[in-house]
Amino acid sequence: MIFNRKTAKLIFFKGLGFTVKTGNLIYPRRNEAPIIISGSPRGGTTWLAESIAAISHSPRIIYEPLQDGNIYKNNCGFSKRPFVDESNVTPEAEDFFDKLLRAELANTHTLGLRISWKNIISTIHRGRLIIKFVRGNGVVGYLKRRFNVPKPLVIVRHPCAVIASQLRMGTWNDHPHIDKKFLEIYPYLNKVIDVNAGLVDRLAMTWAADVLAAKHNINDINLIYYEDLVVKGHVVLQPALKSWGKMTASTSEIDHAFSFPSSSRHSWSELGSMNGKLARWRNDLDNQTVLKIIDIVQKMGVQEYTDEIFPELNH
């Protein structure tokens, strides 16, 4: 066998698989009740997942299993924002989700080894499994029903904050990302969606569809808002902790966990004040752009956000 980069990668992946299976053998119950976290890209999911990891004293985080970096999803036929329910799940997707919930889809991407090589230690840790999505709002409800896992936690952040952050990084030109199955369920969305619109418009369409996908499964998830989490995290998080069972934390423990920035922060992030965390988008986007974003997401059916910082939750 010729030893090259591809061979080395194969050996490395097999080694990861061996350590995961060893950890599962040593701690056979460690994957029984995984914590699932989902939201939009740049919506606070990394911060939330790493804070939950600190609260639960578990470093076992599976990162972004639906992103292109995870080769194990390639045979499932997923769209960029898959919407999966009992009517359209395939055998390949079912097998993928089953292995995901047993932490068997370990690779450089899902273990976050690009963030820190220390994450490899998590493969043999006894701590509770945490699975963190940014494209998972359309699948987490199904995971709850099909596999009887604890209610997933979905975080929603102001669309202007999300889009302002997205515009600073990444490549987003192929948006909007909205699954065809979801459009079959909500055909009125076709009147709003315009694949030829400007980038900001298309990002707003994707954001709104993400939120609607989560709300479609509202009885099977815990839904929280980023802005409320920043202001009163210990209050907002308690219902989810209780629903997960054997998860208790004091106010000081929760506040301490949320006081640290996420590993995905950037140098331009303003985290030194509450205003920096919540209102930076007002400096990044002009008023016309803000009103355009709000108009699109409200036309698509997400009414709780306006040009104010906090959501109006009476909608």
PDB file of N, CA, C and O in Angstrom, residues 13-89:
ATOM      1  N   PHE A  13      -9.105   8.443  10.230  1.00  0.00           N
ATOM      2  CA  PHE A  13     -10.548   8.299  10.439  1.00  0.00           C
ATOM      3  C   PHE A  13     -10.873   6.968  11.098  1.00  0.00           C
ATOM      4  O   PHE A  13     -11.745   6.890  11.967  1.00  0.00           O
ATOM      5  N   LYS A  14     -10.176   5.915  10.672  1.00  0.00           N
ATOM      6  CA  LYS A  14     -10.405   4.600  11.293  1.00  0.00           C
ATOM      7  C   LYS A  14      -9.986   4.628  12.761  1.00  0.00           C
ATOM      8  O   LYS A  14     -10.622   4.005  13.611  1.00  0.00           O
ATOM      9  N   GLY A  15      -8.909   5.359  13.040  1.00  0.00           N
ATOM     10  CA  GLY A  15      -8.477   5.497  14.430  1.00  0.00           C
ATOM     11  C   GLY A  15      -9.504   6.228  15.269  1.00  0.00           C
ATOM     12  O   GLY A  15      -9.782   5.841  16.411  1.00  0.00           O
ATOM     13  N   LEU A  16     -10.101   7.288  14.697  1.00  0.00           N
ATOM     14  CA  LEU A  16     -11.161   8.005  15.404  1.00  0.00           C
ATOM     15  C   LEU A  16     -12.338   7.082  15.675  1.00  0.00           C
ATOM     16  O   LEU A  16     -12.908   7.082  16.766  1.00  0.00           O
ATOM     17  N   GLY A  17     -12.723   6.317  14.647  1.00  0.00           N
ATOM     18  CA  GLY A  17     -13.835   5.384  14.814  1.00  0.00           C
ATOM     19  C   GLY A  17     -13.565   4.375  15.917  1.00  0.00           C
ATOM     20  O   GLY A  17     -14.465   4.035  16.697  1.00  0.00           O
ATOM     21  N   PHE A  18     -12.322   3.919  16.004  1.00  0.00           N
ATOM     22  CA  PHE A  18     -11.964   2.951  17.049  1.00  0.00           C
ATOM     23  C   PHE A  18     -12.084   3.569  18.437  1.00  0.00           C
ATOM     24  O   PHE A  18     -12.614   2.941  19.357  1.00  0.00           O
ATOM     25  N   THR A  19     -11.612   4.821  18.589  1.00  0.00           N
ATOM     26  CA  THR A  19     -11.688   5.456  19.907  1.00  0.00           C
ATOM     27  C   THR A  19     -13.136   5.722  20.316  1.00  0.00           C
ATOM     28  O   THR A  19     -13.497   5.600  21.487  1.00  0.00           O
ATOM     29  N   VAL A  20     -13.984   6.093  19.332  1.00  0.00           N
ATOM     30  CA  VAL A  20     -15.405   6.309  19.639  1.00  0.00           C
ATOM     31  C   VAL A  20     -16.045   5.009  20.110  1.00  0.00           C
ATOM     32  O   VAL A  20     -16.763   4.978  21.118  1.00  0.00           O
ATOM     33  N   LYS A  21     -15.817   3.936  19.388  1.00  0.00           N
ATOM     34  CA  LYS A  21     -16.397   2.638  19.762  1.00  0.00           C
ATOM     35  C   LYS A  21     -15.861   2.169  21.110  1.00  0.00           C
ATOM     36  O   LYS A  21     -16.589   1.565  21.902  1.00  0.00           O
ATOM     37  N   THR A  22     -14.583   2.459  21.375  1.00  0.00           N
ATOM     38  CA  THR A  22     -14.009   2.114  22.679  1.00  0.00           C
ATOM     39  C   THR A  22     -14.702   2.890  23.786  1.00  0.00           C
ATOM     40  O   THR A  22     -15.058   2.326  24.828  1.00  0.00           O
ATOM     41  N   GLY A  23     -14.921   4.192  23.549  1.00  0.00           N
ATOM     42  CA  GLY A  23     -15.625   5.010  24.541  1.00  0.00           C
ATOM     43  C   GLY A  23     -17.036   4.520  24.776  1.00  0.00           C
ATOM     44  O   GLY A  23     -17.518   4.474  25.911  1.00  0.00           O
ATOM     45  N   ASN A  24     -17.724   4.134  23.689  1.00  0.00           N
ATOM     46  CA  ASN A  24     -19.090   3.614  23.823  1.00  0.00           C
ATOM     47  C   ASN A  24     -19.109   2.298  24.592  1.00  0.00           C
ATOM     48  O   ASN A  24     -20.058   2.002  25.320  1.00  0.00           O
ATOM     49  N   LEU A  25     -18.052   1.495  24.420  1.00  0.00           N
ATOM     50  CA  LEU A  25     -17.970   0.219  25.126  1.00  0.00           C
ATOM     51  C   LEU A  25     -17.710   0.435  26.616  1.00  0.00           C
ATOM     52  O   LEU A  25     -18.320  -0.223  27.474  1.00  0.00           O
ATOM     53  N   ILE A  26     -16.835   1.381  26.915  1.00  0.00           N
ATOM     54  CA  ILE A  26     -16.505   1.658  28.324  1.00  0.00           C
ATOM     55  C   ILE A  26     -17.685   2.325  29.035  1.00  0.00           C
ATOM     56  O   ILE A  26     -17.991   2.008  30.193  1.00  0.00           O
ATOM     57  N   TYR A  27     -18.332   3.258  28.329  1.00  0.00           N
ATOM     58  CA  TYR A  27     -19.477   3.990  28.893  1.00  0.00           C
ATOM     59  C   TYR A  27     -20.710   3.728  28.017  1.00  0.00           C
ATOM     60  O   TYR A  27     -21.103   4.577  27.212  1.00  0.00           O
ATOM     61  N   PRO A  28     -21.327   2.559  28.146  1.00  0.00           N
ATOM     62  CA  PRO A  28     -22.395   2.157  27.212  1.00  0.00           C
ATOM     63  C   PRO A  28     -23.636   3.031  27.254  1.00  0.00           C
ATOM     64  O   PRO A  28     -24.452   2.982  26.332  1.00  0.00           O
ATOM     65  N   ARG A  29     -23.805   3.862  28.271  1.00  0.00           N
ATOM     66  CA  ARG A  29     -25.019   4.674  28.387  1.00  0.00           C
ATOM     67  C   ARG A  29     -24.762   6.153  28.074  1.00  0.00           C
ATOM     68  O   ARG A  29     -25.655   6.975  28.231  1.00  0.00           O
ATOM     69  N   ARG A  30     -23.584   6.473  27.611  1.00  0.00           N
ATOM     70  CA  ARG A  30     -23.239   7.889  27.470  1.00  0.00           C
ATOM     71  C   ARG A  30     -23.982   8.582  26.324  1.00  0.00           C
ATOM     72  O   ARG A  30     -24.037   9.808  26.275  1.00  0.00           O
ATOM     73  N   ASN A  31     -24.554   7.834  25.388  1.00  0.00           N
ATOM     74  CA  ASN A  31     -25.267   8.439  24.263  1.00  0.00           C
ATOM     75  C   ASN A  31     -26.780   8.297  24.368  1.00  0.00           C
ATOM     76  O   ASN A  31     -27.491   8.559  23.406  1.00  0.00           O
ATOM     77  N   GLU A  32     -27.289   7.900  25.511  1.00  0.00           N
ATOM     78  CA  GLU A  32     -28.721   7.595  25.638  1.00  0.00           C
ATOM     79  C   GLU A  32     -29.604   8.829  25.528  1.00  0.00           C
ATOM     80  O   GLU A  32     -30.745   8.732  25.088  1.00  0.00           O
ATOM     81  N   ALA A  33     -29.125   9.966  25.966  1.00  0.00           N
ATOM     82  CA  ALA A  33     -29.968  11.173  25.978  1.00  0.00           C
ATOM     83  C   ALA A  33     -29.177  12.365  25.456  1.00  0.00           C
ATOM     84  O   ALA A  33     -28.861  13.297  26.202  1.00  0.00           O
ATOM     85  N   PRO A  34     -28.844  12.372  24.173  1.00  0.00           N
ATOM     86  CA  PRO A  34     -28.029  13.465  23.628  1.00  0.00           C
ATOM     87  C   PRO A  34     -28.754  14.807  23.669  1.00  0.00           C
ATOM     88  O   PRO A  34     -29.975  14.873  23.523  1.00  0.00           O
ATOM     89  N   ILE A  35     -27.986  15.852  23.875  1.00  0.00           N
ATOM     90  CA  ILE A  35     -28.509  17.211  23.830  1.00  0.00           C
ATOM     91  C   ILE A  35     -28.311  17.752  22.423  1.00  0.00           C
ATOM     92  O   ILE A  35     -27.193  17.774  21.909  1.00  0.00           O
ATOM     93  N   ILE A  36     -29.389  18.159  21.784  1.00  0.00           N
ATOM     94  CA  ILE A  36     -29.328  18.643  20.404  1.00  0.00           C
ATOM     95  C   ILE A  36     -29.602  20.143  20.388  1.00  0.00           C
ATOM     96  O   ILE A  36     -30.591  20.609  20.944  1.00  0.00           O
ATOM     97  N   ILE A  37     -28.714  20.891  19.727  1.00  0.00           N
ATOM     98  CA  ILE A  37     -28.820  22.343  19.641  1.00  0.00           C
ATOM     99  C   ILE A  37     -28.795  22.750  18.174  1.00  0.00           C
ATOM    100  O   ILE A  37     -27.983  22.241  17.391  1.00  0.00           O
ATOM    101  N   SER A  38     -29.682  23.659  17.794  1.00  0.00           N
ATOM    102  CA  SER A  38     -29.764  24.064  16.396  1.00  0.00           C
ATOM    103  C   SER A  38     -30.095  25.548  16.284  1.00  0.00           C
ATOM    104  O   SER A  38     -30.607  26.157  17.223  1.00  0.00           O
ATOM    105  N   GLY A  39     -29.810  26.096  15.113  1.00  0.00           N
ATOM    106  CA  GLY A  39     -30.113  27.494  14.836  1.00  0.00           C
ATOM    107  C   GLY A  39     -29.528  27.893  13.497  1.00  0.00           C
ATOM    108  O   GLY A  39     -29.042  27.054  12.742  1.00  0.00           O
ATOM    109  N   SER A  40     -29.557  29.175  13.184  1.00  0.00           N
ATOM    110  CA  SER A  40     -29.017  29.685  11.928  1.00  0.00           C
ATOM    111  C   SER A  40     -27.516  29.934  12.047  1.00  0.00           C
ATOM    112  O   SER A  40     -27.013  30.215  13.144  1.00  0.00           O
ATOM    113  N   PRO A  41     -26.773  29.861  10.941  1.00  0.00           N
ATOM    114  CA  PRO A  41     -25.362  30.245  10.978  1.00  0.00           C
ATOM    115  C   PRO A  41     -25.200  31.674  11.474  1.00  0.00           C
ATOM    116  O   PRO A  41     -25.951  32.564  11.083  1.00  0.00           O
ATOM    117  N   ARG A  42     -24.256  31.885  12.357  1.00  0.00           N
ATOM    118  CA  ARG A  42     -24.007  33.170  13.019  1.00  0.00           C
ATOM    119  C   ARG A  42     -25.146  33.556  13.947  1.00  0.00           C
ATOM    120  O   ARG A  42     -25.348  34.718  14.258  1.00  0.00           O
ATOM    121  N   GLY A  43     -25.870  32.544  14.421  1.00  0.00           N
ATOM    122  CA  GLY A  43     -27.015  32.799  15.288  1.00  0.00           C
ATOM    123  C   GLY A  43     -26.788  32.497  16.753  1.00  0.00           C
ATOM    124  O   GLY A  43     -27.731  32.575  17.550  1.00  0.00           O
ATOM    125  N   GLY A  44     -25.563  32.134  17.139  1.00  0.00           N
ATOM    126  CA  GLY A  44     -25.269  31.878  18.543  1.00  0.00           C
ATOM    127  C   GLY A  44     -25.228  30.417  18.930  1.00  0.00           C
ATOM    128  O   GLY A  44     -25.123  30.101  20.119  1.00  0.00           O
ATOM    129  N   THR A  45     -25.269  29.506  17.953  1.00  0.00           N
ATOM    130  CA  THR A  45     -25.311  28.085  18.304  1.00  0.00           C
ATOM    131  C   THR A  45     -24.012  27.593  18.935  1.00  0.00           C
ATOM    132  O   THR A  45     -24.050  26.771  19.851  1.00  0.00           O
ATOM    133  N   THR A  46     -22.867  28.062  18.452  1.00  0.00           N
ATOM    134  CA  THR A  46     -21.593  27.616  19.025  1.00  0.00           C
ATOM    135  C   THR A  46     -21.465  28.093  20.461  1.00  0.00           C
ATOM    136  O   THR A  46     -21.079  27.324  21.362  1.00  0.00           O
ATOM    137  N   TRP A  47     -21.781  29.344  20.690  1.00  0.00           N
ATOM    138  CA  TRP A  47     -21.755  29.907  22.052  1.00  0.00           C
ATOM    139  C   TRP A  47     -22.682  29.114  22.966  1.00  0.00           C
ATOM    140  O   TRP A  47     -22.306  28.745  24.092  1.00  0.00           O
ATOM    141  N   LEU A  48     -23.874  28.816  22.500  1.00  0.00           N
ATOM    142  CA  LEU A  48     -24.839  28.078  23.305  1.00  0.00           C
ATOM    143  C   LEU A  48     -24.350  26.662  23.573  1.00  0.00           C
ATOM    144  O   LEU A  48     -24.395  26.185  24.717  1.00  0.00           O
ATOM    145  N   ALA A  49     -23.870  25.961  22.552  1.00  0.00           N
ATOM    146  CA  ALA A  49     -23.423  24.577  22.724  1.00  0.00           C
ATOM    147  C   ALA A  49     -22.238  24.493  23.676  1.00  0.00           C
ATOM    148  O   ALA A  49     -22.193  23.612  24.550  1.00  0.00           O
ATOM    149  N   GLU A  50     -21.289  25.406  23.536  1.00  0.00           N
ATOM    150  CA  GLU A  50     -20.112  25.359  24.400  1.00  0.00           C
ATOM    151  C   GLU A  50     -20.454  25.767  25.827  1.00  0.00           C
ATOM    152  O   GLU A  50     -19.842  25.264  26.789  1.00  0.00           O
ATOM    153  N   SER A  51     -21.449  26.622  25.997  1.00  0.00           N
ATOM    154  CA  SER A  51     -21.911  26.972  27.343  1.00  0.00           C
ATOM    155  C   SER A  51     -22.622  25.791  27.983  1.00  0.00           C
ATOM    156  O   SER A  51     -22.415  25.499  29.174  1.00  0.00           O
ATOM    157  N   ILE A  52     -23.450  25.093  27.210  1.00  0.00           N
ATOM    158  CA  ILE A  52     -24.117  23.893  27.717  1.00  0.00           C
ATOM    159  C   ILE A  52     -23.085  22.835  28.083  1.00  0.00           C
ATOM    160  O   ILE A  52     -23.220  22.130  29.100  1.00  0.00           O
ATOM    161  N   ALA A  53     -22.042  22.720  27.266  1.00  0.00           N
ATOM    162  CA  ALA A  53     -20.977  21.762  27.566  1.00  0.00           C
ATOM    163  C   ALA A  53     -20.315  22.084  28.905  1.00  0.00           C
ATOM    164  O   ALA A  53     -20.008  21.184  29.700  1.00  0.00           O
ATOM    165  N   ALA A  54     -20.113  23.371  29.160  1.00  0.00           N
ATOM    166  CA  ALA A  54     -19.510  23.775  30.431  1.00  0.00           C
ATOM    167  C   ALA A  54     -20.440  23.482  31.606  1.00  0.00           C
ATOM    168  O   ALA A  54     -20.010  22.995  32.657  1.00  0.00           O
ATOM    169  N   ILE A  55     -21.718  23.758  31.414  1.00  0.00           N
ATOM    170  CA  ILE A  55     -22.695  23.521  32.481  1.00  0.00           C
ATOM    171  C   ILE A  55     -22.824  22.034  32.793  1.00  0.00           C
ATOM    172  O   ILE A  55     -22.948  21.633  33.955  1.00  0.00           O
ATOM    173  N   SER A  56     -22.780  21.203  31.750  1.00  0.00           N
ATOM    174  CA  SER A  56     -22.954  19.755  31.941  1.00  0.00           C
ATOM    175  C   SER A  56     -21.629  19.036  32.181  1.00  0.00           C
ATOM    176  O   SER A  56     -21.611  17.812  32.327  1.00  0.00           O
ATOM    177  N   HIS A  57     -20.543  19.795  32.187  1.00  0.00           N
ATOM    178  CA  HIS A  57     -19.200  19.219  32.407  1.00  0.00           C
ATOM    179  C   HIS A  57     -18.884  18.133  31.384  1.00  0.00           C
ATOM    180  O   HIS A  57     -18.314  17.086  31.722  1.00  0.00           O
ATOM    181  N   SER A  58     -19.269  18.380  30.138  1.00  0.00           N
ATOM    182  CA  SER A  58     -19.010  17.417  29.077  1.00  0.00           C
ATOM    183  C   SER A  58     -18.411  18.114  27.864  1.00  0.00           C
ATOM    184  O   SER A  58     -19.000  19.037  27.318  1.00  0.00           O
ATOM    185  N   PRO A  59     -17.229  17.651  27.409  1.00  0.00           N
ATOM    186  CA  PRO A  59     -16.625  18.244  26.212  1.00  0.00           C
ATOM    187  C   PRO A  59     -17.059  17.557  24.924  1.00  0.00           C
ATOM    188  O   PRO A  59     -16.529  17.854  23.854  1.00  0.00           O
ATOM    189  N   ARG A  60     -18.037  16.665  24.987  1.00  0.00           N
ATOM    190  CA  ARG A  60     -18.401  15.830  23.833  1.00  0.00           C
ATOM    191  C   ARG A  60     -19.378  16.563  22.916  1.00  0.00           C
ATOM    192  O   ARG A  60     -20.581  16.404  23.007  1.00  0.00           O
ATOM    193  N   ILE A  61     -18.837  17.346  22.005  1.00  0.00           N
ATOM    194  CA  ILE A  61     -19.661  18.082  21.050  1.00  0.00           C
ATOM    195  C   ILE A  61     -19.415  17.557  19.642  1.00  0.00           C
ATOM    196  O   ILE A  61     -18.274  17.468  19.189  1.00  0.00           O
ATOM    197  N   ILE A  62     -20.487  17.202  18.941  1.00  0.00           N
ATOM    198  CA  ILE A  62     -20.439  16.910  17.516  1.00  0.00           C
ATOM    199  C   ILE A  62     -20.848  18.201  16.795  1.00  0.00           C
ATOM    200  O   ILE A  62     -21.940  18.719  17.012  1.00  0.00           O
ATOM    201  N   TYR A  63     -19.960  18.708  15.942  1.00  0.00           N
ATOM    202  CA  TYR A  63     -20.193  19.992  15.265  1.00  0.00           C
ATOM    203  C   TYR A  63     -20.719  19.787  13.841  1.00  0.00           C
ATOM    204  O   TYR A  63     -20.176  18.997  13.072  1.00  0.00           O
ATOM    205  N   GLU A  64     -21.752  20.490  13.503  1.00  0.00           N
ATOM    206  CA  GLU A  64     -22.247  20.685  12.141  1.00  0.00           C
ATOM    207  C   GLU A  64     -22.319  19.412  11.297  1.00  0.00           C
ATOM    208  O   GLU A  64     -21.678  19.308  10.245  1.00  0.00           O
ATOM    209  N   PRO A  65     -23.095  18.423  11.719  1.00  0.00           N
ATOM    210  CA  PRO A  65     -23.155  17.169  10.950  1.00  0.00           C
ATOM    211  C   PRO A  65     -23.797  17.303   9.575  1.00  0.00           C
ATOM    212  O   PRO A  65     -23.649  16.407   8.745  1.00  0.00           O
ATOM    213  N   LEU A  66     -24.511  18.407   9.307  1.00  0.00           N
ATOM    214  CA  LEU A  66     -25.161  18.575   8.006  1.00  0.00           C
ATOM    215  C   LEU A  66     -24.379  19.476   7.054  1.00  0.00           C
ATOM    216  O   LEU A  66     -24.818  19.709   5.932  1.00  0.00           O
ATOM    217  N   GLN A  67     -23.228  19.958   7.480  1.00  0.00           N
ATOM    218  CA  GLN A  67     -22.423  20.779   6.591  1.00  0.00           C
ATOM    219  C   GLN A  67     -21.605  19.907   5.644  1.00  0.00           C
ATOM    220  O   GLN A  67     -21.401  18.714   5.879  1.00  0.00           O
ATOM    221  N   ASP A  68     -21.117  20.529   4.578  1.00  0.00           N
ATOM    222  CA  ASP A  68     -20.407  19.780   3.550  1.00  0.00           C
ATOM    223  C   ASP A  68     -19.129  19.126   4.058  1.00  0.00           C
ATOM    224  O   ASP A  68     -18.659  18.147   3.479  1.00  0.00           O
ATOM    225  N   GLY A  69     -18.563  19.640   5.135  1.00  0.00           N
ATOM    226  CA  GLY A  69     -17.346  19.051   5.680  1.00  0.00           C
ATOM    227  C   GLY A  69     -17.529  17.659   6.241  1.00  0.00           C
ATOM    228  O   GLY A  69     -16.545  16.925   6.435  1.00  0.00           O
ATOM    229  N   ASN A  70     -18.763  17.262   6.499  1.00  0.00           N
ATOM    230  CA  ASN A  70     -19.035  15.924   7.032  1.00  0.00           C
ATOM    231  C   ASN A  70     -19.320  14.969   5.875  1.00  0.00           C
ATOM    232  O   ASN A  70     -20.426  14.927   5.336  1.00  0.00           O
ATOM    233  N   ILE A  71     -18.336  14.180   5.516  1.00  0.00           N
ATOM    234  CA  ILE A  71     -18.469  13.293   4.359  1.00  0.00           C
ATOM    235  C   ILE A  71     -19.521  12.218   4.560  1.00  0.00           C
ATOM    236  O   ILE A  71     -20.029  11.654   3.586  1.00  0.00           O
ATOM    237  N   TYR A  72     -19.872  11.926   5.797  1.00  0.00           N
ATOM    238  CA  TYR A  72     -20.809  10.836   6.069  1.00  0.00           C
ATOM    239  C   TYR A  72     -22.235  11.148   5.605  1.00  0.00           C
ATOM    240  O   TYR A  72     -23.066  10.257   5.509  1.00  0.00           O
ATOM    241  N   LYS A  73     -22.531  12.413   5.321  1.00  0.00           N
ATOM    242  CA  LYS A  73     -23.882  12.775   4.898  1.00  0.00           C
ATOM    243  C   LYS A  73     -24.065  12.731   3.385  1.00  0.00           C
ATOM    244  O   LYS A  73     -25.177  12.922   2.883  1.00  0.00           O
ATOM    245  N   ASN A  74     -23.005  12.459   2.656  1.00  0.00           N
ATOM    246  CA  ASN A  74     -23.034  12.634   1.211  1.00  0.00           C
ATOM    247  C   ASN A  74     -24.023  11.730   0.480  1.00  0.00           C
ATOM    248  O   ASN A  74     -24.470  12.059  -0.612  1.00  0.00           O
ATOM    249  N   ASN A  75     -24.352  10.580   1.048  1.00  0.00           N
ATOM    250  CA  ASN A  75     -25.253   9.637   0.375  1.00  0.00           C
ATOM    251  C   ASN A  75     -26.714   9.810   0.776  1.00  0.00           C
ATOM    252  O   ASN A  75     -27.560   8.998   0.385  1.00  0.00           O
ATOM    253  N   CYS A  76     -27.007  10.845   1.542  1.00  0.00           N
ATOM    254  CA  CYS A  76     -28.370  11.005   2.077  1.00  0.00           C
ATOM    255  C   CYS A  76     -29.271  11.856   1.186  1.00  0.00           C
ATOM    256  O   CYS A  76     -30.488  11.888   1.400  1.00  0.00           O
ATOM    257  N   GLY A  77     -28.699  12.551   0.225  1.00  0.00           N
ATOM    258  CA  GLY A  77     -29.509  13.382  -0.661  1.00  0.00           C
ATOM    259  C   GLY A  77     -30.083  14.617  -0.002  1.00  0.00           C
ATOM    260  O   GLY A  77     -31.108  15.148  -0.448  1.00  0.00           O
ATOM    261  N   PHE A  78     -29.439  15.106   1.063  1.00  0.00           N
ATOM    262  CA  PHE A  78     -29.931  16.273   1.775  1.00  0.00           C
ATOM    263  C   PHE A  78     -29.746  17.539   0.938  1.00  0.00           C
ATOM    264  O   PHE A  78     -28.751  17.705   0.235  1.00  0.00           O
ATOM    265  N   SER A  79     -30.696  18.463   1.068  1.00  0.00           N
ATOM    266  CA  SER A  79     -30.495  19.804   0.553  1.00  0.00           C
ATOM    267  C   SER A  79     -29.632  20.581   1.538  1.00  0.00           C
ATOM    268  O   SER A  79     -29.249  20.060   2.588  1.00  0.00           O
ATOM    269  N   LYS A  80     -29.321  21.841   1.209  1.00  0.00           N
ATOM    270  CA  LYS A  80     -28.514  22.654   2.124  1.00  0.00           C
ATOM    271  C   LYS A  80     -29.227  22.892   3.454  1.00  0.00           C
ATOM    272  O   LYS A  80     -28.585  23.104   4.482  1.00  0.00           O
ATOM    273  N   ARG A  81     -30.563  22.915   3.444  1.00  0.00           N
ATOM    274  CA  ARG A  81     -31.361  23.041   4.661  1.00  0.00           C
ATOM    275  C   ARG A  81     -32.421  21.938   4.624  1.00  0.00           C
ATOM    276  O   ARG A  81     -33.568  22.175   4.303  1.00  0.00           O
ATOM    277  N   PRO A  82     -32.042  20.712   4.938  1.00  0.00           N
ATOM    278  CA  PRO A  82     -33.002  19.611   4.794  1.00  0.00           C
ATOM    279  C   PRO A  82     -34.203  19.760   5.718  1.00  0.00           C
ATOM    280  O   PRO A  82     -34.074  20.232   6.854  1.00  0.00           O
ATOM    281  N   PHE A  83     -35.350  19.380   5.197  1.00  0.00           N
ATOM    282  CA  PHE A  83     -36.567  19.284   6.014  1.00  0.00           C
ATOM    283  C   PHE A  83     -37.017  17.836   5.950  1.00  0.00           C
ATOM    284  O   PHE A  83     -37.394  17.338   4.891  1.00  0.00           O
ATOM    285  N   VAL A  84     -36.922  17.162   7.081  1.00  0.00           N
ATOM    286  CA  VAL A  84     -37.177  15.726   7.133  1.00  0.00           C
ATOM    287  C   VAL A  84     -38.306  15.440   8.105  1.00  0.00           C
ATOM    288  O   VAL A  84     -38.330  15.938   9.234  1.00  0.00           O
ATOM    289  N   ASP A  85     -39.264  14.644   7.647  1.00  0.00           N
ATOM    290  CA  ASP A  85     -40.296  14.131   8.547  1.00  0.00           C
ATOM    291  C   ASP A  85     -40.599  12.689   8.163  1.00  0.00           C
ATOM    292  O   ASP A  85     -39.894  12.091   7.334  1.00  0.00           O
ATOM    293  N   GLU A  86     -41.635  12.148   8.781  1.00  0.00           N
ATOM    294  CA  GLU A  86     -41.940  10.736   8.581  1.00  0.00           C
ATOM    295  C   GLU A  86     -42.326  10.406   7.136  1.00  0.00           C
ATOM    296  O   GLU A  86     -42.221   9.249   6.709  1.00  0.00           O
ATOM    297  N   SER A  87     -42.718  11.401   6.372  1.00  0.00           N
ATOM    298  CA  SER A  87     -43.196  11.151   5.012  1.00  0.00           C
ATOM    299  C   SER A  87     -42.085  11.108   3.967  1.00  0.00           C
ATOM    300  O   SER A  87     -42.296  10.579   2.866  1.00  0.00           O
ATOM    301  N   ASN A  88     -40.923  11.669   4.272  1.00  0.00           N
ATOM    302  CA  ASN A  88     -39.889  11.737   3.242  1.00  0.00           C
ATOM    303  C   ASN A  88     -38.517  11.239   3.681  1.00  0.00           C
ATOM    304  O   ASN A  88     -37.553  11.346   2.924  1.00  0.00           O
ATOM    305  N   VAL A  89     -38.403  10.694   4.888  1.00  0.00           N
ATOM    306  CA  VAL A  89     -37.101  10.201   5.341  1.00  0.00           C
ATOM    307  C   VAL A  89     -36.715   8.962   4.535  1.00  0.00           C
ATOM    308  O   VAL A  89     -37.538   8.103   4.243  1.00  0.00           O
TER     309      VAL A  89
END
